[in-house]
């Protein structure tokens, strides 16, 4: 039985890799795009874990809550999703007339960036104004929290898990100001300033970028989550790719090594973990490869055996009524946490058990949701990214594609509902298009 499972796992890995290669045009680290980035995100946070679990690994505290039967058929649905997602992108690209995605993406990378010199004075002034509002929003966030979390942790001997839940779930201020004008807008502006600094090499842009970089790191570490700051720094590497500056494999290897070291430092600084690094049972490797996908198995264990299907209740109020649901914003990750970690919820140290998008689709719509969701997600990713890549290559357009690539690839291991309603992504579109429109005197250029 073990060898049959191993053969199936190897076959799934080969076919999934081939389909993503065909869909993205290239899996080279020198030419990462939305599709190839999605492959590596899924590989690290989902695919490897699914394969290891399917062939027999069970030594993880979350997996001990799941029956063997659930592990088997959950793995089957996951294997199906890994094949269906890139296949849906391939089909849509073909229908859109894109026969060679590698050539399509390389044409964008090789384009010259336009509107640099002509826009830089106007955009600099605009960014100064928005940065001021972002700084106020960040100050408001800490004012409503009552303290600056990172300073409190260093001055007092308190549990960072408690602080993380406290500042994230118990925030008493206006969440729109915190989430949009501080945590979302400031990092976005830092990407814009970085592109202008790299293209123009002027001191004014350099100082503005350093200032926004500092604020962005504060934003990404304010609640002590370990991954956001690493992913934020990784996005500057993606910008270099989109600018056409990455020519050899040496740069990505050095960059990824540095990010890995930063992650390990943050992990050991913010946790009390003292065990071995090279184990899948606990520690950083367990968090990377097993924990994220293990929560998907908990979703299939919980619904509908312990909790009835949500039937669209995870959607916002403006949408949930379509499914005849009298509830809204009931996220499956929170429901699963309340089922399997009641003690943590009562103590206030447990948040949500987010997993691959398939989990939330299943929690809401059962088997139908699990079967259809990869196709829906693939079409959404292809439609949005292809539209952006057809536009003029301006600094705003580069950042827009960057944010879409980062957001969509991470939503694959975050939630199904967010592909339909994502206020942060919507605000980014409005912000960047708004800046572009202001310095153009109200004109917007769009190509279909």
Short mmCIF file of C-alpha atoms in Angstrom, two decimals, residues 79 205 277 287 313 351 406 410:
data_model
loop_
_atom_site.label_atom_id
_atom_site.label_comp_id
_atom_site.label_asym_id
_atom_site.label_seq_id
_atom_site.Cartn_x
_atom_site.Cartn_y
_atom_site.Cartn_z
CA UNK A 79 -4.53 16.30 -5.44
CA UNK A 205 13.36 59.41 -3.79
CA UNK A 277 14.99 22.55 13.15
CA UNK A 287 4.93 25.35 10.38
CA UNK A 313 -22.37 32.36 5.26
CA UNK A 351 -7.23 33.16 16.13
CA UNK A 406 1.43 38.61 -4.04
CA UNK A 410 -1.11 34.00 -0.84
#
